[in-house]
mmCIF file of C-alpha atoms in Angstrom:
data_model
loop_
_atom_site.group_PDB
_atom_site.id
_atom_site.type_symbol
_atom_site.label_atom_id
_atom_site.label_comp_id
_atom_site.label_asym_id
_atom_site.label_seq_id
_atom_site.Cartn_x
_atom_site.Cartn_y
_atom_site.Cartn_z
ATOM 1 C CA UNK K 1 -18.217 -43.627 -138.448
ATOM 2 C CA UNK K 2 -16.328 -46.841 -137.643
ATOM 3 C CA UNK K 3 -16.548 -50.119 -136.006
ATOM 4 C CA UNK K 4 -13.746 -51.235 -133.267
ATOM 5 C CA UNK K 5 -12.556 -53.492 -136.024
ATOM 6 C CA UNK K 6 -12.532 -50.611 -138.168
ATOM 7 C CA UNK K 7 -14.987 -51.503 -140.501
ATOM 8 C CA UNK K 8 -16.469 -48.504 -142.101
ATOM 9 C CA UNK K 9 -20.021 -48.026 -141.308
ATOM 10 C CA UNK K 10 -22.292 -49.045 -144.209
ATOM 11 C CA UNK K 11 -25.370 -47.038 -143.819
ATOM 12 C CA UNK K 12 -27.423 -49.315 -146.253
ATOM 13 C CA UNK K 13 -30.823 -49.455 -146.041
ATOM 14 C CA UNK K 14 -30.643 -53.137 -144.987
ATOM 15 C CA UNK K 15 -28.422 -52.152 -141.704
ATOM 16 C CA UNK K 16 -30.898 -49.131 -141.245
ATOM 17 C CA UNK K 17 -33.315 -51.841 -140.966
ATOM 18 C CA UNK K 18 -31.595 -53.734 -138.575
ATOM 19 C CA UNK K 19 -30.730 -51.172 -136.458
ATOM 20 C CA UNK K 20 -34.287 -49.572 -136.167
ATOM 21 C CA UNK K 21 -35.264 -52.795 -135.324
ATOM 22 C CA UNK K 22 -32.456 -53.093 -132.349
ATOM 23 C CA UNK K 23 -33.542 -49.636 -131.675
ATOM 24 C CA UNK K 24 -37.448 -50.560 -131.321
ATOM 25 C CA UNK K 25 -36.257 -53.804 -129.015
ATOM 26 C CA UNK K 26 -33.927 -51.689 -127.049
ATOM 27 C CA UNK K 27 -36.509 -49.139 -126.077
ATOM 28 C CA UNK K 28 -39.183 -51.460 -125.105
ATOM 29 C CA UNK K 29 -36.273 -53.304 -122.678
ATOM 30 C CA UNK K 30 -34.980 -50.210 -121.711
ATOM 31 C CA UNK K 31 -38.127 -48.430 -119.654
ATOM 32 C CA UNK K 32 -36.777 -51.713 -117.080
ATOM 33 C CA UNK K 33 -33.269 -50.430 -117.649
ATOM 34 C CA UNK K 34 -31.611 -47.702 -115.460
ATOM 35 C CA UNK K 35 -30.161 -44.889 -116.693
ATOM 36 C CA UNK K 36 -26.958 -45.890 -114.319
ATOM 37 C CA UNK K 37 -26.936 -49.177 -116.186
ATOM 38 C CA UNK K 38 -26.894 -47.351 -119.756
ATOM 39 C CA UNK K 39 -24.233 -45.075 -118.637
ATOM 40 C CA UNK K 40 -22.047 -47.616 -117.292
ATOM 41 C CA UNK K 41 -22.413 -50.101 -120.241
ATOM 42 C CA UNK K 42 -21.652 -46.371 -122.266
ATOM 43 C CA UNK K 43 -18.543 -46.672 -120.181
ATOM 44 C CA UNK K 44 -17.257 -49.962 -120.830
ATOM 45 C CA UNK K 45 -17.860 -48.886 -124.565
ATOM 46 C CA UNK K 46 -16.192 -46.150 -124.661
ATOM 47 C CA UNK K 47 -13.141 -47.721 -122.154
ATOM 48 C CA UNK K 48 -12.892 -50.980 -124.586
ATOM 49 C CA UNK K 49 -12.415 -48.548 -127.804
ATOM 50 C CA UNK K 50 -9.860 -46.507 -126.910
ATOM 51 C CA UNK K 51 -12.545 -43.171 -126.862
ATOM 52 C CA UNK K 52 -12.215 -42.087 -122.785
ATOM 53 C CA UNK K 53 -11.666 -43.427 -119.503
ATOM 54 C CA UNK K 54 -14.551 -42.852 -117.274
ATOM 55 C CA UNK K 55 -15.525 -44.736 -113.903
ATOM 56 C CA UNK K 56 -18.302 -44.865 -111.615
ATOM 57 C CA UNK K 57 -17.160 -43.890 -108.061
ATOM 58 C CA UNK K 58 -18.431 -46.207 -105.435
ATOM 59 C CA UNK K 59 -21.340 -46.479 -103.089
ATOM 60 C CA UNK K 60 -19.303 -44.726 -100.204
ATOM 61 C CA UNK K 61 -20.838 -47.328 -97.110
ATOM 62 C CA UNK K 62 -20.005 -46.956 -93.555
ATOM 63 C CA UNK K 63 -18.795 -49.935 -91.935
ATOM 64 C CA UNK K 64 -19.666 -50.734 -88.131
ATOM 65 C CA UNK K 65 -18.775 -54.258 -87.671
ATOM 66 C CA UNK K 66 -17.182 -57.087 -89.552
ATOM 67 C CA UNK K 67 -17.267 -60.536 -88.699
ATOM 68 C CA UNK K 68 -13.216 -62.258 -89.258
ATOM 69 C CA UNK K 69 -14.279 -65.513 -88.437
ATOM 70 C CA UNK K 70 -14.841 -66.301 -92.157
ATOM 71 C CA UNK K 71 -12.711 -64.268 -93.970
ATOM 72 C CA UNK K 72 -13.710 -60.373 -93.649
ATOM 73 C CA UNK K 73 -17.540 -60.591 -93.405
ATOM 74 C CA UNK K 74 -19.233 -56.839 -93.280
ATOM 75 C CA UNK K 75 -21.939 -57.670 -90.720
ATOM 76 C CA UNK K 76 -23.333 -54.466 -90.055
ATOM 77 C CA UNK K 77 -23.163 -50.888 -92.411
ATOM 78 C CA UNK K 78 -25.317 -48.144 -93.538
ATOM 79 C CA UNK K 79 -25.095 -46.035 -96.808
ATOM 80 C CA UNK K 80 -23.269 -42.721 -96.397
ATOM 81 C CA UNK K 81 -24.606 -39.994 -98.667
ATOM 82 C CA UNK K 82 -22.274 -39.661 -101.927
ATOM 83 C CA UNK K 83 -20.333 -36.165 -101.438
ATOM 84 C CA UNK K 84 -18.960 -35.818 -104.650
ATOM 85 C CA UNK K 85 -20.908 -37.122 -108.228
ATOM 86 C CA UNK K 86 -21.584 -40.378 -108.740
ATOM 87 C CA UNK K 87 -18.889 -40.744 -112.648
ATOM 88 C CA UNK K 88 -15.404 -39.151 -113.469
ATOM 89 C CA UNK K 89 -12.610 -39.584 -115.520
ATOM 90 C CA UNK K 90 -10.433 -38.428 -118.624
ATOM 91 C CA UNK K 91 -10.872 -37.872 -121.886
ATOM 92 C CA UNK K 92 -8.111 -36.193 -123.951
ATOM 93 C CA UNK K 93 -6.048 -35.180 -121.188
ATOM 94 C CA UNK K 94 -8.661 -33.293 -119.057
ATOM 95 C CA UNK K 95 -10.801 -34.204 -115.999
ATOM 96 C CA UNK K 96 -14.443 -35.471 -116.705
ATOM 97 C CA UNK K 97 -17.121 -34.989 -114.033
ATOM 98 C CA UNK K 98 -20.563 -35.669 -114.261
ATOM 99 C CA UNK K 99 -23.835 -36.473 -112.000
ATOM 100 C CA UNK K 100 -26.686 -38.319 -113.933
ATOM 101 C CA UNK K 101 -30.235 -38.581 -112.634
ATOM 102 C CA UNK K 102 -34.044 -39.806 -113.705
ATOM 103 C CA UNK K 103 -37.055 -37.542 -113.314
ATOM 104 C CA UNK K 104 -40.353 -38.550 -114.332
ATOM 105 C CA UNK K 105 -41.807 -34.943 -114.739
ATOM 106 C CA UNK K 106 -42.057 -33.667 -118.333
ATOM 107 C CA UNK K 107 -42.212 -30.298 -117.172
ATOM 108 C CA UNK K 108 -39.218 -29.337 -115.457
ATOM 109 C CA UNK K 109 -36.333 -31.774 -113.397
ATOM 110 C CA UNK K 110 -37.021 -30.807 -109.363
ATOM 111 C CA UNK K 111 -32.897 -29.881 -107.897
ATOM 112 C CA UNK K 112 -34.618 -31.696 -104.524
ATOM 113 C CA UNK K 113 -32.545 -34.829 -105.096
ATOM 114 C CA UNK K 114 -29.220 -32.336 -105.496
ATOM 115 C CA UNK K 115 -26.796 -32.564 -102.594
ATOM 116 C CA UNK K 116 -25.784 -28.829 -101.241
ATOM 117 C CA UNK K 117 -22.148 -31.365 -101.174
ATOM 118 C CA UNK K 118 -22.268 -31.896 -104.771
ATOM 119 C CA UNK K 119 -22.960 -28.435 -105.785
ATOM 120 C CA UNK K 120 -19.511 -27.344 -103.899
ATOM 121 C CA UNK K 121 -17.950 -30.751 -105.381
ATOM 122 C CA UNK K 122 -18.867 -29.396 -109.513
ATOM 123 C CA UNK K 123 -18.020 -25.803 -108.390
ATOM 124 C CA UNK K 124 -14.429 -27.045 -107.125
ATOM 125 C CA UNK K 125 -14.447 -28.967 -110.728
ATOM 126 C CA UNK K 126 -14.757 -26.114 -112.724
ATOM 127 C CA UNK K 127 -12.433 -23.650 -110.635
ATOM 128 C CA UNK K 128 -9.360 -26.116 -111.312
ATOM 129 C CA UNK K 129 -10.234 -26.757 -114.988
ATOM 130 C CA UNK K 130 -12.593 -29.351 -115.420
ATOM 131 C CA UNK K 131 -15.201 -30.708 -116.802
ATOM 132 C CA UNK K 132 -18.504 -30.665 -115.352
ATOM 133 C CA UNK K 133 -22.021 -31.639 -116.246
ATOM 134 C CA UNK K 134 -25.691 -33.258 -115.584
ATOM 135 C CA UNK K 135 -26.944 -36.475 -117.476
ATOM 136 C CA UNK K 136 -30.582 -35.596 -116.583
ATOM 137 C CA UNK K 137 -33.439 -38.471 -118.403
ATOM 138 C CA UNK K 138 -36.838 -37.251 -119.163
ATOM 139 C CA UNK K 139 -38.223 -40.702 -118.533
ATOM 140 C CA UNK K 140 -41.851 -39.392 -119.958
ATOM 141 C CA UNK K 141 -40.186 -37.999 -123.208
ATOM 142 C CA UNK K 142 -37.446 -40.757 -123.566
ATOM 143 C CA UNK K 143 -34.900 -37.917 -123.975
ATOM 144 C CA UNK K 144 -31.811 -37.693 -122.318
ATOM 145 C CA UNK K 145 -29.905 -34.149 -121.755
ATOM 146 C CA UNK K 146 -26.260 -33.465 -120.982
ATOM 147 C CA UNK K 147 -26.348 -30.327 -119.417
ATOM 148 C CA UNK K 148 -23.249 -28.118 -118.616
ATOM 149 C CA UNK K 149 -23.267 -28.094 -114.186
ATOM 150 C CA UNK K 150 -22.527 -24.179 -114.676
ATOM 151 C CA UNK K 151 -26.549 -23.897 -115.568
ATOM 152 C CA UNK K 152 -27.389 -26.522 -112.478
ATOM 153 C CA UNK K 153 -25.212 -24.095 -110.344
ATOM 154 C CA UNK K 154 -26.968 -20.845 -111.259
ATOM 155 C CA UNK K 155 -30.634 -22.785 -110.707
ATOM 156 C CA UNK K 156 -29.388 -24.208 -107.530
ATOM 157 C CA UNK K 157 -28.139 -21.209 -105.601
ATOM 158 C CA UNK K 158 -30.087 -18.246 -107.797
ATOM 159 C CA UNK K 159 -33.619 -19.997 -108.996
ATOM 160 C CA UNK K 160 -36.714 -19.113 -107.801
ATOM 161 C CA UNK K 161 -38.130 -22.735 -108.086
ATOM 162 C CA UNK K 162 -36.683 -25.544 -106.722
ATOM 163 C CA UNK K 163 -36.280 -26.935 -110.239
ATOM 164 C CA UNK K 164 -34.678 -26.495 -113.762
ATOM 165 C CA UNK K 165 -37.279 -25.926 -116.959
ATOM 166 C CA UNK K 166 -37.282 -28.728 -119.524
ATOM 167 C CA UNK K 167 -36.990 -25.727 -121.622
ATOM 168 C CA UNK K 168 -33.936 -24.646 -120.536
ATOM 169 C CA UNK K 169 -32.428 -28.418 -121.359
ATOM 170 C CA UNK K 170 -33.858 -27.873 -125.238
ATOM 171 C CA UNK K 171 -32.020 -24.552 -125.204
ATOM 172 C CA UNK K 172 -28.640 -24.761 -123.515
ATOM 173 C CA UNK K 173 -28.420 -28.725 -122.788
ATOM 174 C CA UNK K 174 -27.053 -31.617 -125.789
ATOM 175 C CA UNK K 175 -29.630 -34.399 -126.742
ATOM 176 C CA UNK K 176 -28.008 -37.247 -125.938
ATOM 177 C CA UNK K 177 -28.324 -39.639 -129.026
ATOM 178 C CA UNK K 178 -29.618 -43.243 -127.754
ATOM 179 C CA UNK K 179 -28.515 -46.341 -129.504
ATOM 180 C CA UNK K 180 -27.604 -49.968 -129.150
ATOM 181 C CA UNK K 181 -23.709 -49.513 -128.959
ATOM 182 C CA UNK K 182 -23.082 -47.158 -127.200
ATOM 183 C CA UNK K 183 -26.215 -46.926 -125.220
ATOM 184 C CA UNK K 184 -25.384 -43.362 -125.019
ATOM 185 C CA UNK K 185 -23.803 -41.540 -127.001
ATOM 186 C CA UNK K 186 -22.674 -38.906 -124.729
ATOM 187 C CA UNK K 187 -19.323 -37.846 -126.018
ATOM 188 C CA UNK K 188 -21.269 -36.358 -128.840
ATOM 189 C CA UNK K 189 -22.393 -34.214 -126.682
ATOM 190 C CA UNK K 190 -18.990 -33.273 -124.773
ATOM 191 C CA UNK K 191 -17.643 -33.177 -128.291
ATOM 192 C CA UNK K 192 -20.233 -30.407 -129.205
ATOM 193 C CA UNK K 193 -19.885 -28.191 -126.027
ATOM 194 C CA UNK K 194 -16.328 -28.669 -124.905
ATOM 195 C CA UNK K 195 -14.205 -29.801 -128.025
ATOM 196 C CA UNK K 196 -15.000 -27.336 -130.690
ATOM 197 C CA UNK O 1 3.173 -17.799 -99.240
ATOM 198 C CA UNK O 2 -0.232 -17.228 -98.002
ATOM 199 C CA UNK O 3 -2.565 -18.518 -95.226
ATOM 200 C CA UNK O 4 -6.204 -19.112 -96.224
ATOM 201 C CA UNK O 5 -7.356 -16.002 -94.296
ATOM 202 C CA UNK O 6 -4.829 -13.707 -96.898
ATOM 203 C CA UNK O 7 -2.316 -12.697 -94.036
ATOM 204 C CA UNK O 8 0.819 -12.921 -95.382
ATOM 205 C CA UNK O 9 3.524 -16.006 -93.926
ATOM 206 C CA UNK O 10 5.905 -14.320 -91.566
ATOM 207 C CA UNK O 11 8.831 -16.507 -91.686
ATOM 208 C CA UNK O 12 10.233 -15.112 -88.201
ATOM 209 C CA UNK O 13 12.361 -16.882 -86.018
ATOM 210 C CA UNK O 14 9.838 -17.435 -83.416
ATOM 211 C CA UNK O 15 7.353 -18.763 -85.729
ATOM 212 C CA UNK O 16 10.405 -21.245 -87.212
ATOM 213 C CA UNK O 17 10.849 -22.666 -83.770
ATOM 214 C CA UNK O 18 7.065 -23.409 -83.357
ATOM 215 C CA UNK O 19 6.820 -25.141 -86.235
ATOM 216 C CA UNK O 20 9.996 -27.150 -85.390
ATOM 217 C CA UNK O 21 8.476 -28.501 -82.131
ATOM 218 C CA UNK O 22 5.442 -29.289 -84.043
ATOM 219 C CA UNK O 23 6.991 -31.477 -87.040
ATOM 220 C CA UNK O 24 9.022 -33.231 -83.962
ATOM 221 C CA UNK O 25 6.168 -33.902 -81.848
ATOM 222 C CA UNK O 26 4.511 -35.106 -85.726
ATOM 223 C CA UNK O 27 7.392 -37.426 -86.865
ATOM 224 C CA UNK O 28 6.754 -39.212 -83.554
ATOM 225 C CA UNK O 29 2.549 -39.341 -83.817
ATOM 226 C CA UNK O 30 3.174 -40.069 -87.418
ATOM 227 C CA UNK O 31 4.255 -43.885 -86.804
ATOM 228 C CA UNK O 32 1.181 -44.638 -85.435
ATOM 229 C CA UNK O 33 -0.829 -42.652 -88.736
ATOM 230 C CA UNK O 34 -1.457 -43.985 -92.244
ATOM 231 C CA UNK O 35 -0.063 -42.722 -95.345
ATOM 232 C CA UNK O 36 -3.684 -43.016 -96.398
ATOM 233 C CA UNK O 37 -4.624 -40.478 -93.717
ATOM 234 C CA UNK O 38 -1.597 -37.885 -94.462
ATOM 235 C CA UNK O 39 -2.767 -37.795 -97.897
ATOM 236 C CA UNK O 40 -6.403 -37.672 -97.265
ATOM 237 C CA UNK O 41 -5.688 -34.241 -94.567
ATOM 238 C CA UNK O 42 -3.210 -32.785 -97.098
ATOM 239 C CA UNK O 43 -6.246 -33.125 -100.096
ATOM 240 C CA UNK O 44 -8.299 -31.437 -97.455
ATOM 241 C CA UNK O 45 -5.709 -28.687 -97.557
ATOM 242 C CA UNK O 46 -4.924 -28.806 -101.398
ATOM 243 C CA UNK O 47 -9.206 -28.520 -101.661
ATOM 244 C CA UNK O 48 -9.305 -25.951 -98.901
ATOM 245 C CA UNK O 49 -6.621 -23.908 -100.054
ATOM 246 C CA UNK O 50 -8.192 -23.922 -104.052
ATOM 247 C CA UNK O 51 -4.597 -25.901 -105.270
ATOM 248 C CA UNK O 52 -6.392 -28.927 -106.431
ATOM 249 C CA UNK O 53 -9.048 -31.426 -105.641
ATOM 250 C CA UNK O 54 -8.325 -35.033 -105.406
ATOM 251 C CA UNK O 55 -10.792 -37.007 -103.695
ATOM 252 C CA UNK O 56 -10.463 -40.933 -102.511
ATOM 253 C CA UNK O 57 -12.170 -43.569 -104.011
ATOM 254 C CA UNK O 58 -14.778 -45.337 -101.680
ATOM 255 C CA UNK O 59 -13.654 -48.838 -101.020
ATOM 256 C CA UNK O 60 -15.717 -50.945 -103.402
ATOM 257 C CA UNK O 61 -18.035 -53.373 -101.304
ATOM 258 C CA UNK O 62 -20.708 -55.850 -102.776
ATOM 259 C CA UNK O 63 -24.206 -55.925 -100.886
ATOM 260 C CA UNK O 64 -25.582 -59.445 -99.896
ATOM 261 C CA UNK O 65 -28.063 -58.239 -97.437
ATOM 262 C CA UNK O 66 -29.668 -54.941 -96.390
ATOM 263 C CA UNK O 67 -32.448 -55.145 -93.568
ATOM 264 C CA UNK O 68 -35.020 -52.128 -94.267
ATOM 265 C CA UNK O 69 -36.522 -52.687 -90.902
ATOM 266 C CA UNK O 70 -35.025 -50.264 -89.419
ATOM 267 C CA UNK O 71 -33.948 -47.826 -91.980
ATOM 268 C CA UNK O 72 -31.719 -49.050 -94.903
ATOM 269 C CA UNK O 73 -29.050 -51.204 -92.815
ATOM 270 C CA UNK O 74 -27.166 -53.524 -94.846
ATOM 271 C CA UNK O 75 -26.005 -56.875 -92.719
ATOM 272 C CA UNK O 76 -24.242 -59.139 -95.073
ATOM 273 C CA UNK O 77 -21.511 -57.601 -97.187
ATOM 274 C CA UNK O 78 -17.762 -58.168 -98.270
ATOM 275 C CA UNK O 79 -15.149 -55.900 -99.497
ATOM 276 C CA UNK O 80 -14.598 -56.580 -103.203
ATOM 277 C CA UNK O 81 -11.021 -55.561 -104.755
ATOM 278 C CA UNK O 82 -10.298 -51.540 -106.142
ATOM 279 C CA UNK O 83 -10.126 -52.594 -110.072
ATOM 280 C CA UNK O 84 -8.738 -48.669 -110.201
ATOM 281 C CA UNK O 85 -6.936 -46.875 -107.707
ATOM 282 C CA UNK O 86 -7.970 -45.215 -104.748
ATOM 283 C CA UNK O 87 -7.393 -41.053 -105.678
ATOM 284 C CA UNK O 88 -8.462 -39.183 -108.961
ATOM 285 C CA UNK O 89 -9.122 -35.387 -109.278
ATOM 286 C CA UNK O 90 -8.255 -32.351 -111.320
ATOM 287 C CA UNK O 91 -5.394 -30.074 -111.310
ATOM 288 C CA UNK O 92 -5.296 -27.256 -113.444
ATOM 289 C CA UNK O 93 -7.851 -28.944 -115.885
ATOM 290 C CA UNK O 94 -5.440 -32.159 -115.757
ATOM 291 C CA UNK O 95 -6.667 -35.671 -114.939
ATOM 292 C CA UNK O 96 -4.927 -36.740 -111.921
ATOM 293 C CA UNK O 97 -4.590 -40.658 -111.316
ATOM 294 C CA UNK O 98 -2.670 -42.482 -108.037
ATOM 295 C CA UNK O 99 -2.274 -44.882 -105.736
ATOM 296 C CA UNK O 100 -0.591 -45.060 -102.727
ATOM 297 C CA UNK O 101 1.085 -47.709 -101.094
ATOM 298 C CA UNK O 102 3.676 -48.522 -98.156
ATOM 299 C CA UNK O 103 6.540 -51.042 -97.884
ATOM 300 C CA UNK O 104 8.795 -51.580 -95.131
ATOM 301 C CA UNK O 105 11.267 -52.533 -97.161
ATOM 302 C CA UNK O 106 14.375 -50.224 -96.912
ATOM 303 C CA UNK O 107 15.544 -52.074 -99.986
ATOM 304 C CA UNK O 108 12.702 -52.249 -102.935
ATOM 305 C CA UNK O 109 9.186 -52.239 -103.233
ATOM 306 C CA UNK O 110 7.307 -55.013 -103.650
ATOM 307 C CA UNK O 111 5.038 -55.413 -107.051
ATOM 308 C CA UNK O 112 2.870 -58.200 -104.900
ATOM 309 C CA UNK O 113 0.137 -55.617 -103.753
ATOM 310 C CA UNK O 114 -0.095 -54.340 -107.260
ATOM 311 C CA UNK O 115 -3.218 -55.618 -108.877
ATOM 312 C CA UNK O 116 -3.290 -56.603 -112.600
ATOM 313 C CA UNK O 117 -6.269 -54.303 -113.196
ATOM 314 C CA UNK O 118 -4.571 -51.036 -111.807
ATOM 315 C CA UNK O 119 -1.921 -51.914 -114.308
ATOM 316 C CA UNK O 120 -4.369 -52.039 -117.359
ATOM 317 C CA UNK O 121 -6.464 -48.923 -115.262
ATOM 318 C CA UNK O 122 -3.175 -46.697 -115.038
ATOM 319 C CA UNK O 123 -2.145 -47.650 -118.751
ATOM 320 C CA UNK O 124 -5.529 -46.567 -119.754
ATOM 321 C CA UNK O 125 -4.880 -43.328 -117.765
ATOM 322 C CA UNK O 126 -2.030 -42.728 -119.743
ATOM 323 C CA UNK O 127 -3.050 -43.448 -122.657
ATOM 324 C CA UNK O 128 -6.325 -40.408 -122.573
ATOM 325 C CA UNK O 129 -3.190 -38.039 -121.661
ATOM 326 C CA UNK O 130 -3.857 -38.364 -117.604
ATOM 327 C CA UNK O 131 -1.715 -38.041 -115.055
ATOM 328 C CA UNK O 132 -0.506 -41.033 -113.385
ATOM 329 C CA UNK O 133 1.808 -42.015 -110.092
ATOM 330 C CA UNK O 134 2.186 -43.949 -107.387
ATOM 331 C CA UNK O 135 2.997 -42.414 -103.655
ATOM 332 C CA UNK O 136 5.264 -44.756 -102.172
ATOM 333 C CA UNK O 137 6.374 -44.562 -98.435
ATOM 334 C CA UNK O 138 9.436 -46.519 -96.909
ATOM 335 C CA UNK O 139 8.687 -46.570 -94.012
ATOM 336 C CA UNK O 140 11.768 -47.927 -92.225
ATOM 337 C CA UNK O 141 13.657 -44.963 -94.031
ATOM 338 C CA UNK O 142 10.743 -42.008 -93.249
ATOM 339 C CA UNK O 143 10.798 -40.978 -97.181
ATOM 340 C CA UNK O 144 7.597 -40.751 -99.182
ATOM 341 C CA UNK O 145 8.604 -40.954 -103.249
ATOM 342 C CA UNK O 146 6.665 -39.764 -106.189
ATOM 343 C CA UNK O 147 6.901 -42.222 -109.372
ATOM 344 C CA UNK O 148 5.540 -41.722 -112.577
ATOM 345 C CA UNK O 149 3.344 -44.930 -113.265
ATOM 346 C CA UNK O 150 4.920 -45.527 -116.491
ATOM 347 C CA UNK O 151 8.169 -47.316 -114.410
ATOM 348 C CA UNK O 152 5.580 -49.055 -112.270
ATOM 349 C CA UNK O 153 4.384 -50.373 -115.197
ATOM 350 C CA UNK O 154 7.501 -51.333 -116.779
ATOM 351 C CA UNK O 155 8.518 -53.719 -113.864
ATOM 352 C CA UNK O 156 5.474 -54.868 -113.682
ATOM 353 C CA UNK O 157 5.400 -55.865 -116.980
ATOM 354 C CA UNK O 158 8.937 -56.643 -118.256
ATOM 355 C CA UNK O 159 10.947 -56.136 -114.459
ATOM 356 C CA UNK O 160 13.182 -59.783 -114.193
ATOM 357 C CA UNK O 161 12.436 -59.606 -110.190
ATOM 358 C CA UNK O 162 8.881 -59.063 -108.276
ATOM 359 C CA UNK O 163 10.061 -55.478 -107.074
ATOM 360 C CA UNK O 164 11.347 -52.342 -107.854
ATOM 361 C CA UNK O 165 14.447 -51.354 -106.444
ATOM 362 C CA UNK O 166 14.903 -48.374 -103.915
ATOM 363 C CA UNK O 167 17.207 -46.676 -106.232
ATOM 364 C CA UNK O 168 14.858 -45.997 -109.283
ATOM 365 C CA UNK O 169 12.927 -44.293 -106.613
ATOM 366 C CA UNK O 170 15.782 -42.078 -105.580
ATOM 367 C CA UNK O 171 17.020 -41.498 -109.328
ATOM 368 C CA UNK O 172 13.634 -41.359 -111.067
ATOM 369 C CA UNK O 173 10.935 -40.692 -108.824
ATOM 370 C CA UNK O 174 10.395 -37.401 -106.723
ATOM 371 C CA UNK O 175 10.778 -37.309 -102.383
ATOM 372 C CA UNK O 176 8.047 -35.717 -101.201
ATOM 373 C CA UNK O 177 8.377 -33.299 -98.583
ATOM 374 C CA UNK O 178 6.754 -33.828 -95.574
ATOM 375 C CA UNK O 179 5.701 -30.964 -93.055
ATOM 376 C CA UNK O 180 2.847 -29.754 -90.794
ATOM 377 C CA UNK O 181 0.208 -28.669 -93.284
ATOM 378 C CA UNK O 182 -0.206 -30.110 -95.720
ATOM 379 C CA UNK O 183 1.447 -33.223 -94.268
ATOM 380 C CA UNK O 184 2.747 -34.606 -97.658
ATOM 381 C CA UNK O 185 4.028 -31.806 -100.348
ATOM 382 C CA UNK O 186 2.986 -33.957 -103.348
ATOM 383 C CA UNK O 187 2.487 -31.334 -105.513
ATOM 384 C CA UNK O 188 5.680 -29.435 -105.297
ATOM 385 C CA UNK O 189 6.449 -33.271 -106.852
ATOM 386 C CA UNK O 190 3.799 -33.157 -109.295
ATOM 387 C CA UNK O 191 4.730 -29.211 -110.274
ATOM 388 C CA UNK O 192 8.503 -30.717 -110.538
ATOM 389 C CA UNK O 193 7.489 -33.795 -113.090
ATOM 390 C CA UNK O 194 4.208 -32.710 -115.025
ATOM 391 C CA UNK O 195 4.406 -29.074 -115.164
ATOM 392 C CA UNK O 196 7.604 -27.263 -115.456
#
């Protein structure tokens, strides 16, 4: 492993040290942190070294009046509902796609907050190619999960429950190794299931 | 060629005329319509049709105020400038990467309207092995042209005048055909630069 400046990573005890102790600060700050705010730090990461290119899309807002009189003033909006996922982008040539989301239950994450949109949106991702997949957090467990969208998919339109096992994230998801730079180490995990 | 529904395209004479009136009765609604909206109806078709999916950016706006009186409404806002483009998607697993612009110009196209961070977003593109263009209508002259960013980049970068002149666009770049449905062609264009 290597630094941006290319240092090589000396994995002394002394650095262990430090870094556990990063680690120990980080997680106590982080139950205030968002996951958004973890994956888009990630982001700039892995943007500013050269590793992938990967953007959050907009808040899509619907705009109803704006005020010229000083300079173009939105006066009046309302959030539309996001009809695609909320990241994409490229790394090594092909299309990234992802959707990341909290859930506080230990037991299983509920598909209720899972747009009938964005299920079409990852389907369309994988039909021309792409890469698709779920950043889900356990919150309660302090585990993070990339899951391929092909499992979300099947749970979506073929589960009996409204919701995805935490067991079938241990099985068929990527533990997400957490950190102090990257936040995330998520291309790990893309590394693992789409790069071998 | 195929419609959606499988029936085979009868090029007949009848159906030739028909479609003649209706690019006529087009080229002259078409002043009045965006190259923003052509492009957004002919990813509609390109999704639709299972070709590609490129989706548009949301316009990037920054949230002052949002009154929860009545539902989430937000009342102060302003529009805050696209540090990307404004169209990403996937084509056959390929990161695709754009932005479109007009000029009315019959002469060059102006670099003014180019932003400094779509040059470094666009480079970055490139550099992960994306695909990236711009779509660039002359309006005055009714041609739409393809470029590959990388000469978009070069006069932005190293070009002696603020422009790049209509020629590269007819020697290097691709015209798009335009038509009924989809309105703009594009990826005959892209098929032509990226993928013979």
């Amino acid at each position: 492993m290597r630094y941006p400046n290319g240092k090589k990573y000396l994995k002394s005890e002394e650095e262990s040290e430090v870094k556990k102790d990063h680690r120990t600060l980080l997680s106590a700050a982080n139950r205030g942190m968002s996951l958004e705010e973890d994956i888009n730090l990630s982001n700039d990461y892995y943007r500013d070294n050269g590793i992938a290119l990967i953007n959050k899309r907009p808040t899509p807002i619907n705009i109803v009046k704006v005020d010229y009189s000083h300079g173009a003033r939105i006066t009046d909006a309302y959030f539309e509902k996001q009809s695609t996922t909320d990241y994409n982008g490229v790394y090594k040539g092909r299309y990234i796609d992802f959707e990341a989301k909290n859930t506080k239950s230990s037991t299983s994450f509920p598909l209720s907050n899972i747009s009938e949109h964005q299920i079409v949106h990852l389907k369309n991702v994988i039909k021309h190619g792409g890469i698709a997949f779920f950043i889900i957090s356990f919150q309660t467990k302090d585990e993070i999960y990339l899951l391929d969208a092909s499992f979300v998919i099947e749970f979506y339109e073929h589960g009996d429950r409204k919701s995805i096992p935490y067991e079938v994230f241990k099985k068929e998801g990527i533990l997400i190794r957490q950190d102090y730079t990257p936040r995330l180490h998520y291309f790990e995990a893309i590394d693992a299931l789409y790069f071998k």
